[in-house]
Short mmCIF file of C-alpha atoms in Angstrom, two decimals:
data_model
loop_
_atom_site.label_atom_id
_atom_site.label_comp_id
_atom_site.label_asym_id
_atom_site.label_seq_id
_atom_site.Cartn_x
_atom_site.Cartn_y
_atom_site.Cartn_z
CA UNK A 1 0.00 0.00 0.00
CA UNK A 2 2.99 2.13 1.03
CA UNK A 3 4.58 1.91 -2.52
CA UNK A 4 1.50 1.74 -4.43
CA UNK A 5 0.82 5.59 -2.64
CA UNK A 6 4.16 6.89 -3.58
CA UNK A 7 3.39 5.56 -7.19
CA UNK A 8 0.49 7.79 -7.15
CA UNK A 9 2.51 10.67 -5.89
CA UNK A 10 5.21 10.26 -8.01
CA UNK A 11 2.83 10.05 -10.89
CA UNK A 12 0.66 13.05 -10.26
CA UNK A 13 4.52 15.11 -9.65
CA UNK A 14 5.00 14.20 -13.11
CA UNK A 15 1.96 15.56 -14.47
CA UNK A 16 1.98 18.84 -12.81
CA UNK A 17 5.51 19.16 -13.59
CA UNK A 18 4.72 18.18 -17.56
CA UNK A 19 1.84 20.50 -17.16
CA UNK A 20 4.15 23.53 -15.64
CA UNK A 21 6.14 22.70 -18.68
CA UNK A 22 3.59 23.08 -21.34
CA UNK A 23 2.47 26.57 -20.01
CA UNK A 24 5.63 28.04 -19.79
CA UNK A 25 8.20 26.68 -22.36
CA UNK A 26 7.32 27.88 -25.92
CA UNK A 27 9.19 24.54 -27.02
CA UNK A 28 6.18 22.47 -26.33
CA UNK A 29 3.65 24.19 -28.39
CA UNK A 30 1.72 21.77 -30.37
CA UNK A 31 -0.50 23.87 -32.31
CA UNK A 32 -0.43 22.76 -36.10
CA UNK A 33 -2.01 25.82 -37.07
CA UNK A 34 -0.31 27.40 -40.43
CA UNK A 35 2.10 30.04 -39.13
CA UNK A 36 3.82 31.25 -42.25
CA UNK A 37 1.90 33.50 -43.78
CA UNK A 38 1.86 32.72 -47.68
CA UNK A 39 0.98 34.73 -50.64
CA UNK A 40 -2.01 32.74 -52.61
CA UNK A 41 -2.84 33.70 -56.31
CA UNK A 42 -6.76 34.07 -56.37
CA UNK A 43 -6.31 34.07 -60.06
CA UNK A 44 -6.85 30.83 -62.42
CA UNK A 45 -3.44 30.77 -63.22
CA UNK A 46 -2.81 27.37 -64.18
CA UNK A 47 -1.61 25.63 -67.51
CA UNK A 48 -4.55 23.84 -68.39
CA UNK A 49 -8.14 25.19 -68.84
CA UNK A 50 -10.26 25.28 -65.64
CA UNK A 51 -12.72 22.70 -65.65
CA UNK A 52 -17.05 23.81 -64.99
CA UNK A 53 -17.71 20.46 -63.01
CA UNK A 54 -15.38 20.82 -60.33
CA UNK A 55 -15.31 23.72 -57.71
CA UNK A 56 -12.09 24.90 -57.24
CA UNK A 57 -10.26 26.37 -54.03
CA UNK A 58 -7.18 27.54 -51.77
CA UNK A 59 -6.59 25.20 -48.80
CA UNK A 60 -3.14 25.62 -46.64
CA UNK A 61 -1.78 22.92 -43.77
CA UNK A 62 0.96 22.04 -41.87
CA UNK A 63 3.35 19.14 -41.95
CA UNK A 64 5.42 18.03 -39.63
CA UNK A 65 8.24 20.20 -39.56
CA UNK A 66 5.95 23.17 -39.25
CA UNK A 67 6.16 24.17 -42.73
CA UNK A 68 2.93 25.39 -44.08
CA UNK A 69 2.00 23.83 -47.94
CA UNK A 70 -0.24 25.43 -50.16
CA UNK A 71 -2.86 23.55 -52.05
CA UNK A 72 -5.79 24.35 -54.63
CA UNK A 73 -8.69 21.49 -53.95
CA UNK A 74 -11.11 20.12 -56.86
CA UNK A 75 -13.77 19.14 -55.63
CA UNK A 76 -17.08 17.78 -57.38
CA UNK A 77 -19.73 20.65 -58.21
CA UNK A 78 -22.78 20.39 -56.46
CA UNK A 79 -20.89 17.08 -54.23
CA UNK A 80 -22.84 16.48 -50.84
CA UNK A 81 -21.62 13.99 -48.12
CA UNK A 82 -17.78 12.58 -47.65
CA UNK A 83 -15.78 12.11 -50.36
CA UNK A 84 -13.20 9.81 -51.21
CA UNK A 85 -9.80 11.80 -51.64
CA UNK A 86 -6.79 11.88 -53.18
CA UNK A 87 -3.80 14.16 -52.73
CA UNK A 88 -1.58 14.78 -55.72
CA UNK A 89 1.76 16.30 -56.10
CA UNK A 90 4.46 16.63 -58.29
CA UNK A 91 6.61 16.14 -60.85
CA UNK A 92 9.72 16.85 -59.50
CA UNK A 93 10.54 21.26 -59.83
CA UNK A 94 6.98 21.35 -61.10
CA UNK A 95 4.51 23.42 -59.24
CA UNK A 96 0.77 22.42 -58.81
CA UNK A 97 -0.47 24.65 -61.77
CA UNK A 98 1.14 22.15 -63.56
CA UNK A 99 0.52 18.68 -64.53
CA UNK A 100 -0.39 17.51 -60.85
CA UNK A 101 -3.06 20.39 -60.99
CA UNK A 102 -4.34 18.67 -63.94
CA UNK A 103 -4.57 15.13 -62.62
CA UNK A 104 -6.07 16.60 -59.44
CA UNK A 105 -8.73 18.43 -61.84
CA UNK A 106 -9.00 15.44 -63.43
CA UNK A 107 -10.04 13.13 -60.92
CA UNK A 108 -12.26 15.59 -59.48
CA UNK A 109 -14.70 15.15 -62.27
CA UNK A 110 -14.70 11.82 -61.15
CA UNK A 111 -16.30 11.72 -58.12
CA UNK A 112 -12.71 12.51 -56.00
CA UNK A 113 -12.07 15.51 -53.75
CA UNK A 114 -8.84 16.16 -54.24
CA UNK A 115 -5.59 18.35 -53.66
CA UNK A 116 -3.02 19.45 -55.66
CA UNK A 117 -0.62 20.76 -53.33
CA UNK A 118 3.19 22.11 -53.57
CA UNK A 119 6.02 20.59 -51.68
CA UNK A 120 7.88 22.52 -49.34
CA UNK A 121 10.61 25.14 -49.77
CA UNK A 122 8.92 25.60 -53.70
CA UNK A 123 5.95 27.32 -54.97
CA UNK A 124 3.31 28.96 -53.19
CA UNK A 125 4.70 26.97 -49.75
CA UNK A 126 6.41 27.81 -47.21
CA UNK A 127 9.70 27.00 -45.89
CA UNK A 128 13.00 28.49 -46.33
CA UNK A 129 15.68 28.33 -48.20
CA UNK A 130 13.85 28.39 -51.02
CA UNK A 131 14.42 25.64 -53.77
CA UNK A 132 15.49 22.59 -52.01
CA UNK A 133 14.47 19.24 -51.75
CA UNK A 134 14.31 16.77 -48.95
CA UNK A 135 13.73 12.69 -49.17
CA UNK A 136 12.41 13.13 -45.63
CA UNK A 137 10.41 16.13 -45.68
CA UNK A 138 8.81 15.53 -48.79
CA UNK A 139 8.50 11.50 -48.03
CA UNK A 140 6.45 13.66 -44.66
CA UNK A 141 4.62 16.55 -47.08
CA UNK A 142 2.22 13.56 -48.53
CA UNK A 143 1.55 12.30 -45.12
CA UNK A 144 0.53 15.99 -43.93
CA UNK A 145 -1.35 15.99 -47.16
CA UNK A 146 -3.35 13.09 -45.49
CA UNK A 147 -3.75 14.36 -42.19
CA UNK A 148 -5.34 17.64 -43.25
CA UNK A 149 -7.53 15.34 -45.51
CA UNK A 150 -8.55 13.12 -43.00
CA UNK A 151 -9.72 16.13 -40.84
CA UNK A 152 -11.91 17.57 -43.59
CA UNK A 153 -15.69 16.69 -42.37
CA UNK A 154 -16.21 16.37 -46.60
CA UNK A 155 -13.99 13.49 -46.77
CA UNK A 156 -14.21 9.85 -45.85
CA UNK A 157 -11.05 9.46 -43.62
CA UNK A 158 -10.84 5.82 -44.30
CA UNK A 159 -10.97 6.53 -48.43
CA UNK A 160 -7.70 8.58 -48.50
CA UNK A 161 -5.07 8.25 -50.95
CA UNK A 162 -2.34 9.83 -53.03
CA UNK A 163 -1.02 10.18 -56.70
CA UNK A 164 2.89 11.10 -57.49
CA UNK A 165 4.18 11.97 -60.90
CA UNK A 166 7.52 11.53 -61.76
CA UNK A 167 10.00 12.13 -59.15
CA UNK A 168 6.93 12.54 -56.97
CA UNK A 169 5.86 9.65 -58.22
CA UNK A 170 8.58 7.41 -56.06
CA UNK A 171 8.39 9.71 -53.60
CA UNK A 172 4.72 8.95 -53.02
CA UNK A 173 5.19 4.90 -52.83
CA UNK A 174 7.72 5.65 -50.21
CA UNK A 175 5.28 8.08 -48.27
CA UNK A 176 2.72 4.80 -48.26
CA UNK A 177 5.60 2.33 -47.30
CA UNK A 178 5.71 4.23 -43.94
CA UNK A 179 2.34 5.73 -43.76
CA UNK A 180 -0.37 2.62 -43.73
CA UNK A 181 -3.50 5.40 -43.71
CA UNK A 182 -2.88 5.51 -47.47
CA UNK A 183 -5.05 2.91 -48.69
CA UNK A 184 -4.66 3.64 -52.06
CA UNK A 185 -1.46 4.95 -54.52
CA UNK A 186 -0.89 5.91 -58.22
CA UNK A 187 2.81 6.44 -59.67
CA UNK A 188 2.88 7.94 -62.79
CA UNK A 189 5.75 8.25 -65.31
CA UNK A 190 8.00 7.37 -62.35
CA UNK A 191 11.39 8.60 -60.88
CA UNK A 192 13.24 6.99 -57.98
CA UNK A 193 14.85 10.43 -57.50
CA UNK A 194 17.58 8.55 -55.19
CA UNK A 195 18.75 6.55 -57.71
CA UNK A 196 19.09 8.84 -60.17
CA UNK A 197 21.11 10.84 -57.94
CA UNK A 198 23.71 8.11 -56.40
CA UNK A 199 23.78 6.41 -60.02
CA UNK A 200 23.18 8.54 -62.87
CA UNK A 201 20.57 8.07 -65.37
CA UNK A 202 20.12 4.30 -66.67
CA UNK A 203 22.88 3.27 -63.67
CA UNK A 204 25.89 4.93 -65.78
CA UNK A 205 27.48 6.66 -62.75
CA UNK A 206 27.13 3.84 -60.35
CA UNK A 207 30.89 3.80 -58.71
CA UNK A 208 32.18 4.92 -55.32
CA UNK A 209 34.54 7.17 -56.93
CA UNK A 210 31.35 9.17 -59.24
CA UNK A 211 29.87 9.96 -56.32
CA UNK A 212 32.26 10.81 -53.99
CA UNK A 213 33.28 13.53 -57.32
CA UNK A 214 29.30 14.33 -56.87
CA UNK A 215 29.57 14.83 -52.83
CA UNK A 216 32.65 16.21 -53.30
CA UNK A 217 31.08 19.14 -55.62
CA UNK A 218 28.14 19.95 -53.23
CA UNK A 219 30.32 19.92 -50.08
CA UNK A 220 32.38 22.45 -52.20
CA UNK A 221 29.84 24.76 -53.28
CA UNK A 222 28.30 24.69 -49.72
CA UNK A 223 31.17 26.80 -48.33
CA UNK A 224 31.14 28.79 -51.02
CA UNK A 225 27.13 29.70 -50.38
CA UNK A 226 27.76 29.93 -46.78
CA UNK A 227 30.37 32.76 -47.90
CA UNK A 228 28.46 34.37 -50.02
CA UNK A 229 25.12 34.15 -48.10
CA UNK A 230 22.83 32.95 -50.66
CA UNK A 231 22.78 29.77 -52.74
CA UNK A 232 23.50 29.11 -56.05
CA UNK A 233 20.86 27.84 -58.40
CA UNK A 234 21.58 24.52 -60.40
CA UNK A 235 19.47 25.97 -63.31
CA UNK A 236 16.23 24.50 -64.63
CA UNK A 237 16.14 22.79 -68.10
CA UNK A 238 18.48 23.82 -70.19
CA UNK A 239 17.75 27.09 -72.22
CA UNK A 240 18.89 27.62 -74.78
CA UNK A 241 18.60 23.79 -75.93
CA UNK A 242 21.18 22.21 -77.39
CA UNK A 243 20.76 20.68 -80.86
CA UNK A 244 22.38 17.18 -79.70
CA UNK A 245 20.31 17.44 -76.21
CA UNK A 246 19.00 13.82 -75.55
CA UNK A 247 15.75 13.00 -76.53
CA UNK A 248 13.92 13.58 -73.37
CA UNK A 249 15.36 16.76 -72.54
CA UNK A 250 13.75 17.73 -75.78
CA UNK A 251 10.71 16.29 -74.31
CA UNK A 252 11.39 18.38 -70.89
CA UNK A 253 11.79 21.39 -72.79
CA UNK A 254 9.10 21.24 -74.80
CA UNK A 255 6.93 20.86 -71.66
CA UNK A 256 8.34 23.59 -69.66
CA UNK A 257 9.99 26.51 -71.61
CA UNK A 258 6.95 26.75 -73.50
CA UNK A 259 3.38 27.81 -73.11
CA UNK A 260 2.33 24.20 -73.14
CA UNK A 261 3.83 23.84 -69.39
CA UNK A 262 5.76 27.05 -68.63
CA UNK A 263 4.73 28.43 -64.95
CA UNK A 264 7.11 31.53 -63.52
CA UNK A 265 7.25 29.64 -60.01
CA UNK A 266 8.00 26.53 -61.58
CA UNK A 267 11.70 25.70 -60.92
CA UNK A 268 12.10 23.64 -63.88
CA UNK A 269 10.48 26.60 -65.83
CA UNK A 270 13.18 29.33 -64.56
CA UNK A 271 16.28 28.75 -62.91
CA UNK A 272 16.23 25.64 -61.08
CA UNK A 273 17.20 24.21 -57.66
CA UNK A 274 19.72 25.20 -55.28
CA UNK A 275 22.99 22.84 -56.76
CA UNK A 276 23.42 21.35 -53.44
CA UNK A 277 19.93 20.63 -53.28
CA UNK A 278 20.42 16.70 -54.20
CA UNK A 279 22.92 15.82 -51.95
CA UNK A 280 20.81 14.03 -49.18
CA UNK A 281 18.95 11.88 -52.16
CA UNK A 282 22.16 10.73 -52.71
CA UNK A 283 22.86 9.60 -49.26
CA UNK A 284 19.72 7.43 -49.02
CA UNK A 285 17.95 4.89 -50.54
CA UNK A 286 13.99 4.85 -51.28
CA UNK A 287 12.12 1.25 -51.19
CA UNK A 288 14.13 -0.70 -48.79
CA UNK A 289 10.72 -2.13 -47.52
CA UNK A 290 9.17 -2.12 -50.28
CA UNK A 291 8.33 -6.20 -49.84
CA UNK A 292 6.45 -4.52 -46.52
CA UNK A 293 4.54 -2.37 -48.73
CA UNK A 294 0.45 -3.72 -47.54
CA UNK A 295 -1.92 -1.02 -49.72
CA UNK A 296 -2.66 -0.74 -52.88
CA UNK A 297 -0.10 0.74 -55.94
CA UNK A 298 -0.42 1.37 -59.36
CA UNK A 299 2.32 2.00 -61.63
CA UNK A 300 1.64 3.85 -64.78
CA UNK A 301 4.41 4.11 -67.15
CA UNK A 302 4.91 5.22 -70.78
CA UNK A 303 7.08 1.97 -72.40
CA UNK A 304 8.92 4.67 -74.86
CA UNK A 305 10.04 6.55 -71.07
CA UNK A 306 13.68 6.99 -70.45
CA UNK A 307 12.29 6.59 -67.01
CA UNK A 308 10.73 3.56 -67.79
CA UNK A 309 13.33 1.26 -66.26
CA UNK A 310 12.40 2.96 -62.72
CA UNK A 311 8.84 2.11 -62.99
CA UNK A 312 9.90 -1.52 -64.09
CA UNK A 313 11.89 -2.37 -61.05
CA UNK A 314 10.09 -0.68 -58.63
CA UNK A 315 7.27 -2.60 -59.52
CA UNK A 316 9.57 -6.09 -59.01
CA UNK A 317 10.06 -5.19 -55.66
CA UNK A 318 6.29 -4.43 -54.81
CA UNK A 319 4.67 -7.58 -53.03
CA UNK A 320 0.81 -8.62 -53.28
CA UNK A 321 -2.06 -9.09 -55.66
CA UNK A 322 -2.92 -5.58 -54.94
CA UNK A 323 -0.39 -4.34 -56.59
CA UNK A 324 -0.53 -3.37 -60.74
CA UNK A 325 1.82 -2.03 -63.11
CA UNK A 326 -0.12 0.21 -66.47
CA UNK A 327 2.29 0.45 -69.66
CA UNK A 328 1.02 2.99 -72.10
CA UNK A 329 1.96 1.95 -75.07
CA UNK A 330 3.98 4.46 -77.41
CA UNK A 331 4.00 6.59 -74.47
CA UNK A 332 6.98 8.96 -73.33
CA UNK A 333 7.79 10.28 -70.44
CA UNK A 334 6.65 13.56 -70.36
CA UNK A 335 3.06 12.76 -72.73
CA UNK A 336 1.87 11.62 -69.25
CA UNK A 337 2.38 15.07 -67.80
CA UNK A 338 -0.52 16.64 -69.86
CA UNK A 339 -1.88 14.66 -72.68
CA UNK A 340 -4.80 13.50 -71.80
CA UNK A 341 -5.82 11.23 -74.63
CA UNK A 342 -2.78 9.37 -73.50
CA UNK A 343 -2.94 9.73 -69.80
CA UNK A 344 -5.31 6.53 -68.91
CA UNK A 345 -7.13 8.61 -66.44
CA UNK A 346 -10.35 6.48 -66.45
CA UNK A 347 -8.20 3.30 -65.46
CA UNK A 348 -6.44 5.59 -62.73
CA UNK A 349 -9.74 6.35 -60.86
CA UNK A 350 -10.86 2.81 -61.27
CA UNK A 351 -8.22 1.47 -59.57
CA UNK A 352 -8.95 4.12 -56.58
CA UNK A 353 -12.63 3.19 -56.62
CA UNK A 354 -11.80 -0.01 -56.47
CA UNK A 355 -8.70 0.03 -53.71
CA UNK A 356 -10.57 3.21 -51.77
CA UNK A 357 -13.43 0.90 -50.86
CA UNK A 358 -12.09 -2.09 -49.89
#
């Protein structure tokens, strides 16, 4: 009885000292409410025409690390009663008046509420330094995509899930690999943007010795920002373009230094990320439990993609019956940015009907 009364004591000492400690240290404010206060364009200032069966909006939420995302949200005119939803985001240095606008747009007139949102540090988000990229933070900027979905009273919290294109695209299969809420998640026109990074396109830098050259470059420049106070941009795609550019920087080009894709906040558009920006992609490795993967994924993947090798063996280490893999035939890698006679958008929101409801 003795010890079972100190218990008690001891206990209810730790609660008023936890309790002293949450009124008077700032540290242990949990309030998720945005805090950076962002700049919105009320405008329809997207690359693709606005749509007349989908009401369209500014949302704003908070991930993890406090940084407040901006989103515009699609959502089905005249649409009563929770919604399935499906948050949407990329490609990687795109901004959500781009393609992930469109396939948010897109779904909408499906039946889906849905979010187009940009990741942090780029766009209309918050977060500074401006211009770089995280494989944690925007792994986490998906999964605060789903908690501000899951809040909405519009939405069915247990019909939640999300769509990544390009390097987005293997960021969002890692966001469900550690997130189970997702029940439900499209890849489209696929990057694994750590990968790319540590090996070089189609594996061609894959030695010790390329990318120690690579950390060796990044660690450089750092100093030399530090110095200077700012940090240097890597450039978007290359402009002018050069007459022997590979094929799919053609493609890239012809998506974003023109008026079919060009946005002024769209890093690709202008001048690009910070060059040291891809150092920590380099340093880790996406899909390491991908076998663990439970929820359902859906690869969709142009077979005339330089990418398409990422798609490909991605998909081999995906484990279940739940799991599919789309190959749009005669398809490149950037037609399933915007073209929408190519994009099989129909067979997309099946496969979240289907997946959403089980």
């Amino acid at each position: 009885m003795k010890a079972k009364i100190i218990l008690t004591a001891l206990l209810s000492l730790s609660t008023t000292i936890v309790n002293s400690q949450n009124m008077n240290n700032p540290n242990t404010n949990t309030s998720l409410a945005p805090v950076e206060k962002l700049e919105l364009t009320q405008n329809w200032d997207k690359v693709f025409p606005e749509s007349d069966k989908v009401d369209h909006s500014k949302v704003v939420f908070v991930n993890r690390y406090g940084v407040t995302l901006a989103a515009d949200m699609y959502k089905p005119k005249g649409a009563t009663g929770k919604l399935p939803a499906i948050a949407v985001s990329g490609p990687f240095g795109a901004v959500k008046e781009q393609s992930s606008g469109l396939y948010a747009q897109q779904l909408a007139e499906r039946g889906f509420l849905t979010i187009a949102f940009d990741p942090s540090f780029t766009g209309e988000s918050g977060g500074t330094p401006r211009r770089v990229a995280s494989p944690d933070i925007n792994v986490e900027d998906f999964s605060a995509a789903v908690d501000y979905l899951m809040n909405r009273e519009d939405v069915d919290s247990g019909k939640v899930g999300i769509l990544g294109i390009c390097g987005w695209g293997g960021i969002a299969i890692q966001a469900a690999i550690n997130d189970p809420r997702i029940k439900a998640t499209v890849a489209s026109t696929m990057y694994d943007m750590t990968r790319v990074n540590a090996c070089g396109y189609f594996d061609s830098e894959n030695t010790a010795g390329q990318r120690n050259a690579k950390r060796a470059a990044m660690a450089a420049q750092r100093t030399i920002d530090f110095r200077n106070g700012s940090y240097m941009r890597a450039g978007g795609v290359v402009d002018p373009l050069p007459e022997d550019a590979p094929q799919f920087v053609k493609d890239y080009y012809a998506y974003y230094k023109t008026p079919r894709g060009y946005h002024v906040r769209s890093g690709n558009s202008t001048d690009g990320w910070n060059a040291t920006s891809n150092l920590p992609f380099i340093n880790f490795k996406f899909f390491g439990y991908a076998d663990e993967l439970e929820s359902a994924v859906l690869i969709v993947h142009g077979d005339k993609a330089h990418s398409y090798y990422f798609g490909k063996d991605t998909f081999a280490r995906l484990k279940g019956d739940n799991k599919q893999m789309l190959t749009v035939k005669g398809a490149s890698h950037c037609d399933l940015y915007d073209r929408l006679d190519i994009i099989p958008m129909d067979e997309i929101a099946a496969f979240y009907v289907e997946n959403l409801n089980k």
